[in-house]
CSV table of C-alpha atoms in Angstrom, one decimal:
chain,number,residue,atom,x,y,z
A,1,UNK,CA,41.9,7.8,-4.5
A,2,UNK,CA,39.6,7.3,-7.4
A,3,UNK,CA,36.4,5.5,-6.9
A,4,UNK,CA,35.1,3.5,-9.8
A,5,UNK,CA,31.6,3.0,-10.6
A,6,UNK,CA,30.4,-0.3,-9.7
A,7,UNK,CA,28.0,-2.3,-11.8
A,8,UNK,CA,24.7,-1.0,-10.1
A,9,UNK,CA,26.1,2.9,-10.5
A,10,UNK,CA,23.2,4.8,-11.2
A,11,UNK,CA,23.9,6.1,-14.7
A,12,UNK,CA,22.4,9.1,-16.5
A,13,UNK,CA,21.4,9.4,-20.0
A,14,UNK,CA,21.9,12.6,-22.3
A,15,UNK,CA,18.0,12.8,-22.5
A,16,UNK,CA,17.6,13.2,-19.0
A,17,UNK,CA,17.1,9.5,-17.3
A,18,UNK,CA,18.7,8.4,-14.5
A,19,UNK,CA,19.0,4.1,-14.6
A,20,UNK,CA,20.5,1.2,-12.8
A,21,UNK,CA,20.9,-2.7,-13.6
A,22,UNK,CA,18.9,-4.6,-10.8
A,23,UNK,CA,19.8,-8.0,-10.2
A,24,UNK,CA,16.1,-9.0,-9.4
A,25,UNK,CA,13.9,-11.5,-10.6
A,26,UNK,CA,10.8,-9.7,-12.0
A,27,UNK,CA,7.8,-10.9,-13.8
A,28,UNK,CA,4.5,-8.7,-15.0
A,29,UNK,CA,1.2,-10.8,-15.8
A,30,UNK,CA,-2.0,-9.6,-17.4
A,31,UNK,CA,-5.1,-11.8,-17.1
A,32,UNK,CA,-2.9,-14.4,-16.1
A,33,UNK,CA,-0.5,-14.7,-19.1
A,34,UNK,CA,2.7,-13.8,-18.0
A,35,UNK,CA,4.1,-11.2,-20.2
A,36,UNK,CA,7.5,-10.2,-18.4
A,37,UNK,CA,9.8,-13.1,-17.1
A,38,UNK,CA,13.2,-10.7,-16.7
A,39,UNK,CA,16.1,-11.7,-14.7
A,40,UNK,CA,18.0,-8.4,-16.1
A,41,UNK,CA,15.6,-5.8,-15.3
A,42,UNK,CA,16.7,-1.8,-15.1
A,43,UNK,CA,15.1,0.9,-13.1
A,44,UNK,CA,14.5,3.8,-14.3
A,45,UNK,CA,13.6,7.2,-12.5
A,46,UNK,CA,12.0,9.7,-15.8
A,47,UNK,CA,12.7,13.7,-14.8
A,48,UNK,CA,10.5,14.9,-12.6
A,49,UNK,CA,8.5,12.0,-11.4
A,50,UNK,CA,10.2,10.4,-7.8
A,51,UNK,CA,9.6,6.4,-8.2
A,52,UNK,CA,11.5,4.5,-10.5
A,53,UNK,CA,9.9,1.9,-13.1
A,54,UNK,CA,11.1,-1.2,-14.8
A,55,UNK,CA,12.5,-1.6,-18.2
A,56,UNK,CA,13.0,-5.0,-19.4
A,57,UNK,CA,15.3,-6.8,-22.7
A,58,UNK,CA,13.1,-7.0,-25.6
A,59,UNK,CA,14.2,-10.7,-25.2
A,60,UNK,CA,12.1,-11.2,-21.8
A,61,UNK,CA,9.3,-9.8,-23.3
A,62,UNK,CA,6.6,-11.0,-24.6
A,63,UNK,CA,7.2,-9.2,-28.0
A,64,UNK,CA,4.1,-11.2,-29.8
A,65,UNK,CA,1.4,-9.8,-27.6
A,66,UNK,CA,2.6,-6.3,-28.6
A,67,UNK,CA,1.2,-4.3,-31.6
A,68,UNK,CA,1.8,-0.9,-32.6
A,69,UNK,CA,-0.5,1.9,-30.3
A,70,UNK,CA,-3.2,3.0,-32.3
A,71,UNK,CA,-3.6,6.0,-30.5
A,72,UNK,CA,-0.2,7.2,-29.0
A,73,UNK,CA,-0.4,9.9,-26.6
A,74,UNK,CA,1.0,12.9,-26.9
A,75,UNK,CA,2.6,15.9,-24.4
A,76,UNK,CA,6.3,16.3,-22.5
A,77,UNK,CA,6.4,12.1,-21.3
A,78,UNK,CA,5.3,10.8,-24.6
A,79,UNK,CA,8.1,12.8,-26.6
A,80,UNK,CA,10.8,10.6,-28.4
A,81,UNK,CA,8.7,7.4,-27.3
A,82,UNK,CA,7.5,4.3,-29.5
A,83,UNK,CA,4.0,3.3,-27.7
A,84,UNK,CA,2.5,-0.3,-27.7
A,85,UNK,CA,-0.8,-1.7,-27.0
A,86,UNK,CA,-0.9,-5.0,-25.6
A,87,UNK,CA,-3.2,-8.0,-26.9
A,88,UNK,CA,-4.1,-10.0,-23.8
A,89,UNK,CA,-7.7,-11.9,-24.2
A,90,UNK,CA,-10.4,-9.4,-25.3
A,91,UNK,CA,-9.6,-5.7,-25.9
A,92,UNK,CA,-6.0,-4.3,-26.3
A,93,UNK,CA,-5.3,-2.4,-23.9
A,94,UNK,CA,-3.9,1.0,-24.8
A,95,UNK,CA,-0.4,2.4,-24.6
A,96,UNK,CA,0.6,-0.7,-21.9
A,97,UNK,CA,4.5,-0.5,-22.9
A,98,UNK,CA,6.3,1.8,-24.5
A,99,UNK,CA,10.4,2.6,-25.0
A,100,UNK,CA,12.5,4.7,-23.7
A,101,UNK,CA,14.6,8.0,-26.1
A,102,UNK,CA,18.6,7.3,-26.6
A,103,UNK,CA,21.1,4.8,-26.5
A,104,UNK,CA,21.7,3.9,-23.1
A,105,UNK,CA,17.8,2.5,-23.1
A,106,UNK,CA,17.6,1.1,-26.5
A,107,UNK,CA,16.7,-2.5,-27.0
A,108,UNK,CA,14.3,-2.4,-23.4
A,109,UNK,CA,10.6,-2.3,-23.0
A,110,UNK,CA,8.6,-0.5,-20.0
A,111,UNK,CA,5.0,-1.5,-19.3
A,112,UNK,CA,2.3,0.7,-17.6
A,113,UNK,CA,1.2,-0.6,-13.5
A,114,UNK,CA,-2.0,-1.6,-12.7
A,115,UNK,CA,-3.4,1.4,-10.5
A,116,UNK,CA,-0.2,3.8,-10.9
A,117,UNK,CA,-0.4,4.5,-14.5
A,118,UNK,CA,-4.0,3.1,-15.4
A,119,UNK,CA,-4.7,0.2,-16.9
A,120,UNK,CA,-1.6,-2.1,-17.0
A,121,UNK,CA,-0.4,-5.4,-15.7
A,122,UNK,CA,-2.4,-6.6,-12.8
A,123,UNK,CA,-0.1,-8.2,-10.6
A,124,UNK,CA,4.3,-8.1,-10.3
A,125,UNK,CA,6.3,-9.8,-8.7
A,126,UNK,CA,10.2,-9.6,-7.4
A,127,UNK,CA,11.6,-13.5,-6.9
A,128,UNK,CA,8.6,-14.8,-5.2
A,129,UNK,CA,6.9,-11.8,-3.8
A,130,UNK,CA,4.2,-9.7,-5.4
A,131,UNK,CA,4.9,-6.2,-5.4
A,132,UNK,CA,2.1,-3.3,-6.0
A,133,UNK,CA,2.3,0.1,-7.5
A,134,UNK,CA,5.9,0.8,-8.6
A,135,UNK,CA,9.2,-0.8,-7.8
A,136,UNK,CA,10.3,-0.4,-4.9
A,137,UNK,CA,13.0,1.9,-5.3
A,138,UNK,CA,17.0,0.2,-3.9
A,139,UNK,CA,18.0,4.0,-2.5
A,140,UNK,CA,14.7,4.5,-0.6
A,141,UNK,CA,14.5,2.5,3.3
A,142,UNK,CA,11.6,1.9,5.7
A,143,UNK,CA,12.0,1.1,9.0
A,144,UNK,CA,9.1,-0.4,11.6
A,145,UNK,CA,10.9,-0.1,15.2
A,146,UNK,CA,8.5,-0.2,18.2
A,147,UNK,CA,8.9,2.3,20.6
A,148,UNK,CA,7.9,3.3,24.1
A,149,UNK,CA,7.0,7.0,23.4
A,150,UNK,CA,4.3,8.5,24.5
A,151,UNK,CA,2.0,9.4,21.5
A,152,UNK,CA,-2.0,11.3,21.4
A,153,UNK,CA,-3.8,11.8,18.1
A,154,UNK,CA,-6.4,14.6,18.7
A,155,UNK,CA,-8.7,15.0,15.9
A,156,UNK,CA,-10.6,18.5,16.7
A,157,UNK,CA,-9.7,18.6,20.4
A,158,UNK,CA,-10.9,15.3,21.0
A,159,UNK,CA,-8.6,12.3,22.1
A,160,UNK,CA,-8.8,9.7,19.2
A,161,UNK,CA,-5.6,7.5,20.2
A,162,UNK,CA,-3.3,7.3,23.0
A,163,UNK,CA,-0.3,5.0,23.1
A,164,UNK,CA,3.1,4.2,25.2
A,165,UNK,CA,3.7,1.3,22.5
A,166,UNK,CA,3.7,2.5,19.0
A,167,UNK,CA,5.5,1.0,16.0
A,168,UNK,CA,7.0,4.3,14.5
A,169,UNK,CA,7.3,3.6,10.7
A,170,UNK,CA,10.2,5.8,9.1
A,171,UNK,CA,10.4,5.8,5.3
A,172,UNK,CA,12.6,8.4,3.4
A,173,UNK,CA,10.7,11.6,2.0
A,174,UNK,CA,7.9,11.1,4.3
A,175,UNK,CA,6.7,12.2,7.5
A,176,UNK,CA,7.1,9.4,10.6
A,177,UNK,CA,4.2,7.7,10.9
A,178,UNK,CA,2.9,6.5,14.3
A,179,UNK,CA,1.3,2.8,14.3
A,180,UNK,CA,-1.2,2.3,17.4
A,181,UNK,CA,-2.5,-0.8,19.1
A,182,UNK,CA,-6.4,-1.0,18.5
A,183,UNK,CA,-6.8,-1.3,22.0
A,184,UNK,CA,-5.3,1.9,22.3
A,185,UNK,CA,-7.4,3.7,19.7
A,186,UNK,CA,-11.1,4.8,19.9
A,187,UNK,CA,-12.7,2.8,17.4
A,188,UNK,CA,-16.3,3.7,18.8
A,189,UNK,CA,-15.6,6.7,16.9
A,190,UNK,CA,-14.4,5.6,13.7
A,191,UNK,CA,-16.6,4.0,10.8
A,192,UNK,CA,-14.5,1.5,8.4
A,193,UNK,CA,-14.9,2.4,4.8
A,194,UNK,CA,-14.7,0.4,1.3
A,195,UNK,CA,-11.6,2.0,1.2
A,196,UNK,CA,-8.0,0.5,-0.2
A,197,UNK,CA,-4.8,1.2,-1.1
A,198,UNK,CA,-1.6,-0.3,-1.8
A,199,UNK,CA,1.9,-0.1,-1.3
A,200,UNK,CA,5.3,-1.8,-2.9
A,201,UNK,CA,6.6,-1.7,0.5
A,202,UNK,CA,4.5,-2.7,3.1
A,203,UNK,CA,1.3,-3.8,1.1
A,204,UNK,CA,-2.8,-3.8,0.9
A,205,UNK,CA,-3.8,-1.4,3.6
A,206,UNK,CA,-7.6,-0.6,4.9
A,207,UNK,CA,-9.5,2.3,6.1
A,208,UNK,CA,-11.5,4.4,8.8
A,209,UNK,CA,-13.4,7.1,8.4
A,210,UNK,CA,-13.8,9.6,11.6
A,211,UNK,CA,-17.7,9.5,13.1
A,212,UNK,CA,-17.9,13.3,14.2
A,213,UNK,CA,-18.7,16.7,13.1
A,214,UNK,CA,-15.7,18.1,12.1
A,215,UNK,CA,-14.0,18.8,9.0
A,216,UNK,CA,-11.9,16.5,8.5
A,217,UNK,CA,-10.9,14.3,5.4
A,218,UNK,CA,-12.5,10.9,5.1
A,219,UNK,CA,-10.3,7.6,5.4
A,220,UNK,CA,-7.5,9.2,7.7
A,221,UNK,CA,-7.3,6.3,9.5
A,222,UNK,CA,-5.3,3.3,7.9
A,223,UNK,CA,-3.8,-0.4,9.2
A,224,UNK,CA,-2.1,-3.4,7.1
A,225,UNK,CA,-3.5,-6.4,8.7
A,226,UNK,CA,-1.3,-8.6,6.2
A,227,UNK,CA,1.6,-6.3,5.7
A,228,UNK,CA,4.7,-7.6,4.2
A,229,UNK,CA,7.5,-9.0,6.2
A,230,UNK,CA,9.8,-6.0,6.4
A,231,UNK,CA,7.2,-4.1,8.6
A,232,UNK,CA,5.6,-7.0,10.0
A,233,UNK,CA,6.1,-4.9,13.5
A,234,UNK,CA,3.1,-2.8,12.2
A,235,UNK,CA,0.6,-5.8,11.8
A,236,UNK,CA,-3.0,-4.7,12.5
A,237,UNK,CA,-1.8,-1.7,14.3
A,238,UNK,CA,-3.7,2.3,12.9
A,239,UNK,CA,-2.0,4.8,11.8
A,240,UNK,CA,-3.5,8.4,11.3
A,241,UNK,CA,-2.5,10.9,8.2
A,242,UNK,CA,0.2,13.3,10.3
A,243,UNK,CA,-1.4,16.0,7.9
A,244,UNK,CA,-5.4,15.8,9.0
A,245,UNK,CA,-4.7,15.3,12.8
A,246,UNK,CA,-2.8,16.3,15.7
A,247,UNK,CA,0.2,14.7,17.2
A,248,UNK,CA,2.2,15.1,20.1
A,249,UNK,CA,5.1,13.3,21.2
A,250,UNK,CA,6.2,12.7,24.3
A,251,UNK,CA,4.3,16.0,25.1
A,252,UNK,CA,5.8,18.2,21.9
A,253,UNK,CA,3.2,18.8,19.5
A,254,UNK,CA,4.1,18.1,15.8
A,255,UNK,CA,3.5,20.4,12.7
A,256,UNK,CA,1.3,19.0,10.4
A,257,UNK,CA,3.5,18.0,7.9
A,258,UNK,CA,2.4,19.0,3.6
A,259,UNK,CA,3.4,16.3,1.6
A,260,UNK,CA,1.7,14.5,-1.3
A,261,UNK,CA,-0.8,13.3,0.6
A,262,UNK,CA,-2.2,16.6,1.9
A,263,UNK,CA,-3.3,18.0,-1.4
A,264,UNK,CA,-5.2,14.4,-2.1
A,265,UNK,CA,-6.7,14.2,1.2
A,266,UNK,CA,-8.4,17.6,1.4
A,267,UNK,CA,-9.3,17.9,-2.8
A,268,UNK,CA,-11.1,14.9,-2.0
A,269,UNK,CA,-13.0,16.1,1.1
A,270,UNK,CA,-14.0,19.0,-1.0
A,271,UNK,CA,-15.4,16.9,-3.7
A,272,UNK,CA,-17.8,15.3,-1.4
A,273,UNK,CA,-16.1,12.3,-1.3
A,274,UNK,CA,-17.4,11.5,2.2
């Protein structure tokens, strides 16, 4: 039995790119002009880079507030690409869209995120929800389930957290992630930093530092007090960076994972970040 390709196949270009039609509403503004109104989006994953971005019909774009770069970039992800700067109030800013090499891509327009890329479009949305960082990506899933396990975070021998009702957050390519009631943590021995980050999929998340002596990254402690409703379950709840601490589960201690995060974390302790 032959199995045709449906109208959201992922397709891949000669050059490389891997893209699929999305049937979301998406809409970029910048200094609150709206610049993107698209209702016939495409995600596109560039080699070597894991999270897709948007490329929108020249139509749904607004063409007039793009000139010509006047200083294109150069190097491997620049090659085969027409750059644009985008005229929004007072300075353009640089190299905010750009087009993709080949057929397949022709006629769409991508634009650089606001704190993934650099300076870009400060705020996205999909339908009615604003979205941070990058699309979220239709083959990647995160799950919140609470859970009765038995979970310790140790940080240097010492008992930071102790739980029987974490949220256990599972998202694909990452480590679990083990969400803790505060009244289950030892805040007395955490400081709360400036710190802030954000996320397409669960949203704006703040930050702990730990209080003691030992070496050990700064802001490895994190919660989403507003988080968006697909992991509501992890609503004010800390987490702690699987690769900084210790975990044991249900009395089996975990490895401490190396993902993305790792090399980050511990670059910036060695900068003096904190």
């Amino acid at each position: 039995m032959t199995t045709l390709p449906t109208a959201h196949s992922v397709r891949t270009t000669p050059e490389g790119f891997q893209w699929e039609p999305s049937d979301r509403w998406v809409r970029g503004v910048k200094d609150e002009v709206t610049v993107v109104d698209s209702r016939h989006p495409v995600l596109v994953w560039e080699p070597g880079l894991p999270v897709p971005q948007y490329a929108f019909p020249r139509g749904e774009v607004r063409q007039d507030l793009l000139r010509p770069a006047a200083h294109p970039p150069t190097g491997a992800h620049a090659g085969s690409r027409v750059f644009y700067d985008l005229a929004v109030g007072g300075e353009p800013l640089r190299n905010a869209a750009w087009t993709y090499p080949g057929r397949e891509l022709a006629g769409h327009i991508a634009f650089a995120w606001f704190q993934r890329t650099g300076p870009g479009l400060d705020h996205w949305y999909e339908e009615d929800e604003e979205i941070f960082v990058h699309p979220r990506d239709p083959h990647k899933r995160v799950d919140a389930l609470p859970s009765s396990r038995h979970v310790v975070v140790e940080i240097d021998g010492t008992v930071a957290a102790e739980t029987r009702r974490p949220v256990l957050l599972f998202e694909t390519g990452l480590p679990t992630r083990f969400y803790i009631p505060r009244e289950d943590v030892r805040l007395d021995l955490l400081d709360p930093t400036d710190h802030s980050s954000r996320c397409p999929y669960k949203g704006v998340a703040e930050y702990w530092s730990w209080r003691g002596d030992a070496d050990v990254p700064g802001n490895i402690v994190w919660s989403y007090p507003d988080p968006l409703p697909a992991v509501a379950a992890v609503r004010g709840l800390l987490a702690f960076y699987n690769e900084a601490v210790d975990i044991t589960v249900d009395g089996e201690r975990r490895r401490r994972p190396v993902t993305l995060f790792t090399w980050a974390l511990f670059d910036r302790t060695e900068a003096g970040r904190h």
